Coordinates of C-alpha atoms in Angstrom, one line a residue:
X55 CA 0.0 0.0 0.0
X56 CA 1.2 3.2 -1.1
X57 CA 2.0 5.8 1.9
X58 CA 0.1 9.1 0.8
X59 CA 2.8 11.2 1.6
X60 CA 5.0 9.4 -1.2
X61 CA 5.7 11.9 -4.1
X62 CA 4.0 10.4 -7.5
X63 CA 5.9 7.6 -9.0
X64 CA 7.1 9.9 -12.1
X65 CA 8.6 11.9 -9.6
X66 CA 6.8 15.1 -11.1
X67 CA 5.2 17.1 -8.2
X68 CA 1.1 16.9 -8.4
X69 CA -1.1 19.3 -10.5
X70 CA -2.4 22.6 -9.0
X71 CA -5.8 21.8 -8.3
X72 CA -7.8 23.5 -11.0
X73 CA -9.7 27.0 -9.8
X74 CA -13.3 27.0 -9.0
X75 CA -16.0 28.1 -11.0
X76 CA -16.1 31.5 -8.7
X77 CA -12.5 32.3 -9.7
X78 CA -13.0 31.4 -13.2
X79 CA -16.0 33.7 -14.0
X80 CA -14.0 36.4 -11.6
X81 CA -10.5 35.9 -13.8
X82 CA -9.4 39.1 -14.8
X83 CA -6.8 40.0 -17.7
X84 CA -4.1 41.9 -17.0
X85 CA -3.8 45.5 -18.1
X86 CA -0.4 44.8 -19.5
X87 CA -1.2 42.2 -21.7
X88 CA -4.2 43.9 -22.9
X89 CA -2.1 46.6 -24.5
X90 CA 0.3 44.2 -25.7
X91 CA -2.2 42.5 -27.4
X92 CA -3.4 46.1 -29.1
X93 CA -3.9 45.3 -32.7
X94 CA -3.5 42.5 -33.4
X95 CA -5.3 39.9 -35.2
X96 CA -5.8 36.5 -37.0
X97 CA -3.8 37.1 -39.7
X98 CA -2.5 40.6 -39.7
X99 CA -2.6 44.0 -36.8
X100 CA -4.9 46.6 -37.3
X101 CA -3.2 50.0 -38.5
X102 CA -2.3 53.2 -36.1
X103 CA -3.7 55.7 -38.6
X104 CA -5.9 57.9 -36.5
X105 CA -4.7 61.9 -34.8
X106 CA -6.6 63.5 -32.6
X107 CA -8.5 65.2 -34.7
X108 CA -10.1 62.2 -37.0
X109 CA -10.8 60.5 -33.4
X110 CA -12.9 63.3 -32.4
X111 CA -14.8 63.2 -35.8
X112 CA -15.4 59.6 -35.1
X113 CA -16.7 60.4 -31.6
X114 CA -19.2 63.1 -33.6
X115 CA -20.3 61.3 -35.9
X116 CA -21.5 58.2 -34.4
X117 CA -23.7 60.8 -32.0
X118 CA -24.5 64.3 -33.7
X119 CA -27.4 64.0 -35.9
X120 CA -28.8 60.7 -34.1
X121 CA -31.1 62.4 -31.3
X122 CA -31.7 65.5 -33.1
X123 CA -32.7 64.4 -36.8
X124 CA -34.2 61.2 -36.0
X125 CA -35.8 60.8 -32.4
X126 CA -36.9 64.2 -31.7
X127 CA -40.1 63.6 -32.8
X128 CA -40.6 61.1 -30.7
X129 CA -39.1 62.0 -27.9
X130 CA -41.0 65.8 -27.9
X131 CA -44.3 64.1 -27.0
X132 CA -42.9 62.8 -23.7
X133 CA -41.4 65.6 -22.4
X134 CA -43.1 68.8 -24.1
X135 CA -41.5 71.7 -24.5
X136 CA -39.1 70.5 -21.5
X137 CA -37.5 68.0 -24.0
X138 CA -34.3 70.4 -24.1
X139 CA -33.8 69.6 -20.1
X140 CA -34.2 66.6 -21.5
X141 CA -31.4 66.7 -23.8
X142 CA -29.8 68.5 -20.7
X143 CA -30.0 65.2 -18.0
X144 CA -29.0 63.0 -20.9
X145 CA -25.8 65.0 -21.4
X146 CA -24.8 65.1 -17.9
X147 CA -25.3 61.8 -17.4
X148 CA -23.2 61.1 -20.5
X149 CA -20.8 64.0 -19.4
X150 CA -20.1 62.0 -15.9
X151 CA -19.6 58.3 -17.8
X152 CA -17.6 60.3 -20.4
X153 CA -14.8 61.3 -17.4
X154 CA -14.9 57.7 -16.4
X155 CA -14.2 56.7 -20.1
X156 CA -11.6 59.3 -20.6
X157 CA -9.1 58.0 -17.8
X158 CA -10.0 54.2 -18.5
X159 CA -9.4 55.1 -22.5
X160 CA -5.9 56.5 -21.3
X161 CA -4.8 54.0 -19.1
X162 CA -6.0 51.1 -21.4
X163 CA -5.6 52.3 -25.2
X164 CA -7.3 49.1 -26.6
X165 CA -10.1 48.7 -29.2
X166 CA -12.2 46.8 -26.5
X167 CA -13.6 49.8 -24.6
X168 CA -16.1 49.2 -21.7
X169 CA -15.5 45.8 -22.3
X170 CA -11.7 45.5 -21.6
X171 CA -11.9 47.9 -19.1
X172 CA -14.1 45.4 -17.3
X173 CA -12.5 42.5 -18.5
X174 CA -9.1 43.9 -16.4
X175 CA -10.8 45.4 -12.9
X176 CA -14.3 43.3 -12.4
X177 CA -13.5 39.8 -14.2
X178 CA -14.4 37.9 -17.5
X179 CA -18.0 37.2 -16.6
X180 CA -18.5 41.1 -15.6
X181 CA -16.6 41.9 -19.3
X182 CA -18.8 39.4 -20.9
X183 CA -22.1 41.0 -19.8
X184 CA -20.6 44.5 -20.8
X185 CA -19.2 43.2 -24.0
X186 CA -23.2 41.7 -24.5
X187 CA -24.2 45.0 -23.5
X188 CA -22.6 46.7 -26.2
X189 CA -23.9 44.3 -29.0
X190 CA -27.1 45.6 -28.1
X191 CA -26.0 49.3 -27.9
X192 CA -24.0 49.4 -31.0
X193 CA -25.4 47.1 -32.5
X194 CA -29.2 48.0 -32.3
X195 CA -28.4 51.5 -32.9
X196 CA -26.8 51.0 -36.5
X197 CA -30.3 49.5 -37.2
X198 CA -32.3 52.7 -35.7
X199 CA -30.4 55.5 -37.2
X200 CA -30.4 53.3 -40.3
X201 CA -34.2 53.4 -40.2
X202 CA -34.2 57.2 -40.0
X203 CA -32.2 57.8 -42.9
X204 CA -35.1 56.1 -44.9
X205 CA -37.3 58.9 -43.6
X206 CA -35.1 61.4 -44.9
X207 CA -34.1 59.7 -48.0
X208 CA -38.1 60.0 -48.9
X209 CA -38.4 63.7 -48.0
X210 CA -34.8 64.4 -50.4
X211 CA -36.6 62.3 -53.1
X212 CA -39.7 63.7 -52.9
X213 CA -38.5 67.5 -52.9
X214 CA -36.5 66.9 -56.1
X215 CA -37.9 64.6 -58.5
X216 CA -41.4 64.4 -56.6
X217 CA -41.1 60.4 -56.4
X218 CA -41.1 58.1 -53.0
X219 CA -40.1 54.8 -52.3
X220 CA -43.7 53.1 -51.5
X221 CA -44.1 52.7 -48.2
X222 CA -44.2 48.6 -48.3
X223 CA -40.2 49.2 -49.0
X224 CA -39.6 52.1 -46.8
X225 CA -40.5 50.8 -43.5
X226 CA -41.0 48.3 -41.3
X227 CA -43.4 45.4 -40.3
X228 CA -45.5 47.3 -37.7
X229 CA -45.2 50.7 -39.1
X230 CA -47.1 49.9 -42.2
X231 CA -44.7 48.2 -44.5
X232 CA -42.7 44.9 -45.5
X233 CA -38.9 45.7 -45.6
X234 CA -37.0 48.4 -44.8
X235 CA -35.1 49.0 -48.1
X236 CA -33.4 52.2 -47.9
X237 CA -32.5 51.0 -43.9
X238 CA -30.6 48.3 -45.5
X239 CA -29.0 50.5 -47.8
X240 CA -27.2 52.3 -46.2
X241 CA -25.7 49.9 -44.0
X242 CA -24.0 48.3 -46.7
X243 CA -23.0 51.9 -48.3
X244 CA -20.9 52.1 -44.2
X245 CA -19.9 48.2 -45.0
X246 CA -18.1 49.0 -48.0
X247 CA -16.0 52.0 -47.1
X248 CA -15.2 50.4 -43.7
X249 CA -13.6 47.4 -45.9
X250 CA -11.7 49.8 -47.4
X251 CA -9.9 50.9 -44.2
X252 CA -10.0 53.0 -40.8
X253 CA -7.8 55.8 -42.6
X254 CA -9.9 56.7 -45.5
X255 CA -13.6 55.5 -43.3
X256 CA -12.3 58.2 -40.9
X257 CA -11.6 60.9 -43.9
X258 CA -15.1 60.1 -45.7
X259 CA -16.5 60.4 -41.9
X260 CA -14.8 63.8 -41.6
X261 CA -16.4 65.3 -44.6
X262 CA -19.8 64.2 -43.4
X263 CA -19.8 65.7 -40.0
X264 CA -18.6 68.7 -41.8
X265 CA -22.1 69.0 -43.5
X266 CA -24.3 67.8 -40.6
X267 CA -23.0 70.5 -38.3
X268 CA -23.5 73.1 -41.4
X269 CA -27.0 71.5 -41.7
X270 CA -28.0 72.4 -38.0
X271 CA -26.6 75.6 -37.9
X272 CA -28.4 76.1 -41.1
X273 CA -31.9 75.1 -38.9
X274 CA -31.1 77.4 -36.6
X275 CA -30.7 80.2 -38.5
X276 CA -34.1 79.7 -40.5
X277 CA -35.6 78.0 -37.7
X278 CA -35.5 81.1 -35.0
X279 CA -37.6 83.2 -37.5
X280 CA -40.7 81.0 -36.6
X281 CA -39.8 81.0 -33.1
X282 CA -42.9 81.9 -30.8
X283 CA -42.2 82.2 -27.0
X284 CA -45.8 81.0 -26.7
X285 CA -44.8 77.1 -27.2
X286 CA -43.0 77.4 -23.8
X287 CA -46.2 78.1 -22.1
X288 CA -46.9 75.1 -19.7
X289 CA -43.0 74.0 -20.1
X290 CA -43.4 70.6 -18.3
X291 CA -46.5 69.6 -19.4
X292 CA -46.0 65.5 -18.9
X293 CA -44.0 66.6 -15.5
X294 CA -40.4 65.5 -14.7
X295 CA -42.2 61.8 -15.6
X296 CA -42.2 62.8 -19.1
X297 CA -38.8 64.5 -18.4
X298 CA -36.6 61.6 -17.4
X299 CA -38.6 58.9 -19.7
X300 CA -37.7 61.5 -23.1
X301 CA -34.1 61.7 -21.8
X302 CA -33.9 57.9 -21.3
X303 CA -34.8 57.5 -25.0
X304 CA -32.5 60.3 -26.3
X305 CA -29.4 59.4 -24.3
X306 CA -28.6 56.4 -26.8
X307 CA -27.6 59.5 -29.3
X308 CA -24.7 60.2 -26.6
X309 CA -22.9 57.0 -27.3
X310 CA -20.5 58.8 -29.8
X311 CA -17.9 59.2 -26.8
X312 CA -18.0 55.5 -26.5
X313 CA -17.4 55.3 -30.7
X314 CA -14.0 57.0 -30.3
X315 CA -12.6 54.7 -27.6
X316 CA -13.2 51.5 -29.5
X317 CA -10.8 53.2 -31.8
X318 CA -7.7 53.0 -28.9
X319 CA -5.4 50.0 -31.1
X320 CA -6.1 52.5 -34.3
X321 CA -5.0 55.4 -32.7
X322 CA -1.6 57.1 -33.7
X323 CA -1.2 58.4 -29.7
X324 CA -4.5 56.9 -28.0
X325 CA -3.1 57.0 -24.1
X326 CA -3.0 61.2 -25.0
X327 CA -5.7 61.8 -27.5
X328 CA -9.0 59.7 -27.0
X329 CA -9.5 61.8 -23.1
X330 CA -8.9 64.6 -25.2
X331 CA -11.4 63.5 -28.1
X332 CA -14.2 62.1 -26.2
X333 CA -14.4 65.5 -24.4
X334 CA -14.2 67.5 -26.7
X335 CA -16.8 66.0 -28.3
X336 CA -19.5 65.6 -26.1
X337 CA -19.1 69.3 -25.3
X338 CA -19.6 70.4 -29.0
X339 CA -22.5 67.0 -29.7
X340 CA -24.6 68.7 -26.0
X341 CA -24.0 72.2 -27.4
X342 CA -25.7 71.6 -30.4
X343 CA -28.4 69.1 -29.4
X344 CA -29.9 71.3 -26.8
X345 CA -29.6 74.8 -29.2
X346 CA -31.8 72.8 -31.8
X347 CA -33.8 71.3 -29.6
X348 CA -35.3 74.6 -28.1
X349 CA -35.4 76.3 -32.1
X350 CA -37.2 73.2 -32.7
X351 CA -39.8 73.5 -30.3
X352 CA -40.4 77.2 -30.3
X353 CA -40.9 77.1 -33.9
X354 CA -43.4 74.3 -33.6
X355 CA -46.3 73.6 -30.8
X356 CA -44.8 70.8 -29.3
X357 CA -48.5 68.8 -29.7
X358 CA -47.9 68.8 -33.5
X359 CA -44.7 67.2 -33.3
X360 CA -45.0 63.5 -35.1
X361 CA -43.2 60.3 -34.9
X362 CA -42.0 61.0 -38.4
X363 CA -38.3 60.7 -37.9
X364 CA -38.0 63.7 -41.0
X365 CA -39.1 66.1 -38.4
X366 CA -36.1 69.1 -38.8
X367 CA -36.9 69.1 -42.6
X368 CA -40.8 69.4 -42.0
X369 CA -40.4 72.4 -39.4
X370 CA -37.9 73.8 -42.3
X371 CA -41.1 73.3 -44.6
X372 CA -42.9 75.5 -42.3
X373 CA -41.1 78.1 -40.8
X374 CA -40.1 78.9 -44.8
X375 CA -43.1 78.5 -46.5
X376 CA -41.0 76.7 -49.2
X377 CA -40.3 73.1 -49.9
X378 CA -36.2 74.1 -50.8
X379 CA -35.2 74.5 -47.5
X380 CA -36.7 72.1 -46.4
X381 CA -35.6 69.6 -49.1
X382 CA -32.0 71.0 -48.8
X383 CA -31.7 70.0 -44.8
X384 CA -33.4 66.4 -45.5
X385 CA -30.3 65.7 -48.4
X386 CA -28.1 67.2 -45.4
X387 CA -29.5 64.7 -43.4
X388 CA -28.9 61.8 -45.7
X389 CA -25.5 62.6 -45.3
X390 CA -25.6 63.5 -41.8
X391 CA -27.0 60.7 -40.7
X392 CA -24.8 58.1 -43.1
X393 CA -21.9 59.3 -41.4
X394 CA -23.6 57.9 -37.9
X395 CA -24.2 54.2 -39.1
X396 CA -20.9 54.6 -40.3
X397 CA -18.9 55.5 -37.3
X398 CA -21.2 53.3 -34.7
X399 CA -21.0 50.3 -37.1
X400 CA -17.3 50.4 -36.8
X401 CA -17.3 50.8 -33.0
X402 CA -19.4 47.4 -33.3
X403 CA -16.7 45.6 -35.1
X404 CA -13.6 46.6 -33.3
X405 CA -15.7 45.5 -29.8
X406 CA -16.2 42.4 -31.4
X407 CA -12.5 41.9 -32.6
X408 CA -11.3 42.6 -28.8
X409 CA -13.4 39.9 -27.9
X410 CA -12.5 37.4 -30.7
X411 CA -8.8 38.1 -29.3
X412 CA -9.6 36.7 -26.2
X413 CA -11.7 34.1 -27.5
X414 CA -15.0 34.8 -25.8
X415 CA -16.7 34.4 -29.6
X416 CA -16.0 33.1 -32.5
X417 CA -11.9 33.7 -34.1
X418 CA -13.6 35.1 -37.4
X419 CA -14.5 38.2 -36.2
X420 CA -10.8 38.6 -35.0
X421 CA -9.6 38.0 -38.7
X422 CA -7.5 41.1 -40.0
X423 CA -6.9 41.9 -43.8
X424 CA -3.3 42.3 -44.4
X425 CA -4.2 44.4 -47.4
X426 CA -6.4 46.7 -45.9
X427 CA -5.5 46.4 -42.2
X428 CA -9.2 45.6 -41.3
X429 CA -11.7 43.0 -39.7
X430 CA -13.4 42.8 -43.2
X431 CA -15.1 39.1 -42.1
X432 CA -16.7 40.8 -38.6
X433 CA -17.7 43.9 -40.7
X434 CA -19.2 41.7 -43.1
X435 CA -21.1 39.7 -40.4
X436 CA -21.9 42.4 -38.7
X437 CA -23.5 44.5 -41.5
X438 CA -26.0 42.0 -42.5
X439 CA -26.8 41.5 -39.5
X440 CA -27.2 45.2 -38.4
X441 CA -29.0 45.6 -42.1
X442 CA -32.0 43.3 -41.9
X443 CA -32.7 44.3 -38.2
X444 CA -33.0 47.8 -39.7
X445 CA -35.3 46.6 -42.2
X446 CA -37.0 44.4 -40.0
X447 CA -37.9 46.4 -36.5
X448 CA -39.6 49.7 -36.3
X449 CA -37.1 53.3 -34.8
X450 CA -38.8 53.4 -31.3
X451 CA -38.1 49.6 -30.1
X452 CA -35.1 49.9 -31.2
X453 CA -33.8 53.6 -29.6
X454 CA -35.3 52.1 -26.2
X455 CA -33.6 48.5 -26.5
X456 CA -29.9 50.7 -27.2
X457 CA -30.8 53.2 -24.4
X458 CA -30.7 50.4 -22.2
X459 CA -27.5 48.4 -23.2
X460 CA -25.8 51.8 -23.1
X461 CA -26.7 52.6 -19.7
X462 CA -25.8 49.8 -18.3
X463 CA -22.3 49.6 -19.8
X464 CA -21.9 52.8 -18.5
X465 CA -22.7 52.2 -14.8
X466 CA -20.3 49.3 -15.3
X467 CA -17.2 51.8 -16.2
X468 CA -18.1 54.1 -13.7
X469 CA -17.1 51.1 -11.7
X470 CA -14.2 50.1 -13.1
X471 CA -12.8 53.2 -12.9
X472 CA -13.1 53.0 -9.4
X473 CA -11.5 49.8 -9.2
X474 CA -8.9 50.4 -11.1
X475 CA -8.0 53.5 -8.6
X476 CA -8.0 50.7 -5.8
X477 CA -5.9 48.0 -7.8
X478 CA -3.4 49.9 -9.7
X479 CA -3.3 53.2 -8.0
X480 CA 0.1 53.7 -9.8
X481 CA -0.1 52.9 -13.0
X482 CA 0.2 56.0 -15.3
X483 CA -2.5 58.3 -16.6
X484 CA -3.2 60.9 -18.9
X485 CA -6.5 61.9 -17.5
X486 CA -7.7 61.6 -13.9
X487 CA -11.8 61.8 -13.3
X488 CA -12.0 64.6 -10.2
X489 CA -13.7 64.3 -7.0
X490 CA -13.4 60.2 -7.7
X491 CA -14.9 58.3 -6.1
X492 CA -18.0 60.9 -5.9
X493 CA -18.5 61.6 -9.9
X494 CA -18.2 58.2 -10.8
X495 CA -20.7 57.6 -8.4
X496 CA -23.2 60.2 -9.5
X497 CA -22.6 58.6 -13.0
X498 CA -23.6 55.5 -11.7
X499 CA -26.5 56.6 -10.0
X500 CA -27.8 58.2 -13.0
X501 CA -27.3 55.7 -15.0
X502 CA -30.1 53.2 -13.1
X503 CA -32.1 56.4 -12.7
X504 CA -32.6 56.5 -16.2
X505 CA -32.6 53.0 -17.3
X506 CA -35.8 53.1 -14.0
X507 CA -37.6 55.5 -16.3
X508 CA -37.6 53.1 -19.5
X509 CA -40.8 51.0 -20.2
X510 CA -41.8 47.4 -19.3
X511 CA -41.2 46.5 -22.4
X512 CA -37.7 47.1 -22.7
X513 CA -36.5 45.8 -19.5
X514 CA -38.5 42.7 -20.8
X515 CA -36.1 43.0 -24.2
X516 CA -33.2 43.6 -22.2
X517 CA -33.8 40.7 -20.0
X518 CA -34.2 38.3 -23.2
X519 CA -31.3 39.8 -24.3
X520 CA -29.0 39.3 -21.2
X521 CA -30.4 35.6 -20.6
X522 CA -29.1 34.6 -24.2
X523 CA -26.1 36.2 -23.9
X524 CA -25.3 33.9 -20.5
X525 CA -26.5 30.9 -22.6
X526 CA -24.1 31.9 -25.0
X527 CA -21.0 32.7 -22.7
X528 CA -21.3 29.5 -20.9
X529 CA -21.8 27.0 -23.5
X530 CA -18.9 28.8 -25.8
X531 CA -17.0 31.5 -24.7
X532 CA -16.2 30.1 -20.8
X533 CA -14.8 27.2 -22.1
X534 CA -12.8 28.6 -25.0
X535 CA -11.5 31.9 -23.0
X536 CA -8.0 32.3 -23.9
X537 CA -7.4 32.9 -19.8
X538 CA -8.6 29.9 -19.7
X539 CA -5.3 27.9 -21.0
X540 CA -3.3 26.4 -18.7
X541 CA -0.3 28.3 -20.1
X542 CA -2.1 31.4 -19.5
X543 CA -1.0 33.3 -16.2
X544 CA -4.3 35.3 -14.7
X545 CA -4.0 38.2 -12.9
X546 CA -3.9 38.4 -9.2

């Protein structure tokens, strides 16, 4: 009989026992290795092409022109007239997440965002949930601005050669047609110039946001001469009920912010110039929202406000008295609102490439074209995707479903950042949130305050949503984490 105190008879000391399921959901990646791993890919590295300056444009376009030329119609109902506090609440609860992002996005310059940031302070089963999280934010959000531009595309079409697309192919089951054409559209226009590469997706970007912010300063101008101080009368109508639940739906147009740090293994200096964009940008994206809010409203009663999503080129219409004006902001926003799919669809696929990396779904989204430095397979995956749920869901289920995912990825950094301070109080940053741990905090707090104000229906959508994504995690991507590996050292 063999004494248990004998070593093994190959004289190899015994296995570590193999950690619990706790410590493996609770694994966390190093913040080392994460930016070692920056870029690269099956197959090839992504390129570091991007200056400050197109990383702001990035950040602006995947927001400006979301809230105000598609969901301001339907968020004006809520709120009333009070729809520009609205806008207000919804900035400063992106404004305190946004300080959050900008010292995570300089500490840890990766393409991940939310996600890695979870994935190296709160542990792979909290990064899973977030990276989920974004799926729905970004990914849901391609499909609703995608349905606006349809609106739009009909009012630029109808102002200059006085033809439509019929309303069985220009919207939705549920909205009173079959398939979404125009939706899917332009989702494949952003497809193709993101498979041509982040350099010259971010210059085409650039010129875009050039025109939408010409477009609303163009409102604004035309728009004040029909302003009457009489739509303010009775300025909260709905009360601060109506208040919150408006600002719930508008604050998925505040996820550009989020755009430019998925952009961090692209970046030519990320660790010094995504703070600086992702502040920047929310300053001028709040600025502008709230201004053409409040022309919007006084120029029109807010009880004849629609849930047309063409609504700046209709109050145009009016104000004017002329169907140019008009027709010229609604090919504005065609452009305008291109540029968004365009910059949030590519947010989408460099979240999904971080997360092919570390093996939590499927290596071909993780591919990289050494000719044009890009995930083309992801992009291509994802754009089909994104395209028929344009085609397929009507605008206001979908803004509520991305309100939701982006709130609650938010509350998570506003964590991490917090962690991180505890962890690794001395690694370097370029940016430091102040007063932490009280602003995180107050982000946090607004965060579940807003996603409290959302309907019954979309918690019900969200809770789907997050159910199938734990199926998913632990039936694939707990089993074929790359932390997982024996080889692999985890972080303490």
């Amino acid at each position: 009989m063999l004494d248990q105190g004998a070593p093994p008879h190959n004289g190899r000391p015994a296995a570590p026992p193999s950690p619990g399921l706790g410590a493996r959901l609770m694994r966390r990646k190093p913040v080392e290795r994460l930016v070692a791993e920056g870029g690269q890919g099956e197959g090839g590295s992504l390129r570091r092409s991007l200056g400050l300056w197109q990383l702001t444009m990035i950040s602006i376009g995947a927001t400006l022109g979301t809230g105000i030329f598609v969901v301001l119609g339907e968020a004006v109902p809520k709120a009333g007239p009070a729809v520009t506090l609205s806008f207000v609440i919804a900035g400063l609860t992106a404004l305190f997440s946004a300080l959050s992002y900008a010292e995570l996005a300089g500490a840890i310059p990766v393409s991940g965002s939310s996600y890695s940031y979870a994935y190296a302070t709160m542990g792979e089963l909290i990064a899973w949930v977030c990276g989920w999280c974004l799926m729905l934010e970004y990914g849901v959000s391609v499909a609703a601005v995608a349905v606006g531009w349809g609106e739009y595309l009909n009012e630029l079409l109808d102002g200059t050669i006085g033809v439509t697309i019929p309303a069985a192919l220009s919207a939705p089951p549920g909205d009173g047609g079959v398939f979404n054409l125009p939706a899917l559209i332009v989702v494949l226009l952003a497809m193709a110039f993101l498979m041509g590469g982040a350099r010259e997706s971010a210059r085409a970007n650039t010129v875009m946001v050039v025109v939408k912010i010409g477009a609303l300063v163009l409102f604004c101008a035309i728009g004040v001469q029909g302003f009457r101080s009489g739509n303010y009368e009775n300025f909260m109508p709905l009360g601060m009920a109506g208040v919150s639940a408006a600002g719930a739906t508008l604050f998925f147009s505040y996820i550009g912010f989020d755009a430019a740090s998925t952009a961090g293994e692209e970046a030519k200096n990320a660790q010094r110039d995504l703070p600086r964009a992702i502040l920047l940008s929310l300053a001028i994206i709040t600025a502008l929202y709230v201004l053409v809010a409040a022309v919007a409203v006084g120029a029109k009663p807010w009880r004849q406000f629609t849930d047309s999503e063409a609504t700046l080129a209709q109050i145009m219409r009016e104000v004017t008295g002329q169907g140019f004006w008009g027709t010229l902001l609604a090919f504005c926003a065609v452009i305008a609102i291109a540029s968004v799919v365009l910059t949030v669809l590519y947010g989408q696929t460099r979240i999904l490439f971080a997360m092919a990396r570390d093996g939590l779904v499927p290596k071909a989204f993780g591919k990289v074209s050494p000719k044009t430095g890009t995930p083309r397979t992801n992009t291509l995956i994802v754009s089909l995707f994104c395209g028929v749920l344009a085609a397929a869901i009507p605008l206001g289920q979908l803004a509520d479903a991305t309100s939701i995912g982006t709130l609650f990825a938010f509350a998570l950094v506003n964590v991490a950042v917090v962690v991180l301070r505890r962890t690794r109080p001395d690694m370097p940053r370029t940016f430091r949130v102040p007063l932490s741990p009280v602003l995180p905090a107050v982000g946090f707090a607004f965060c579940l305050w807003m996603m409290g104000s959302l309907s019954a229906v979309t918690w019900v959508v969200f809770g789907v949503w997050m159910a199938a994504g734990l199926v998913f995690y632990f039936l694939y991507g707990h089993r074929r984490s790359r932390l997982a590996a024996p080889a692999t050292p985890e972080a303490k």
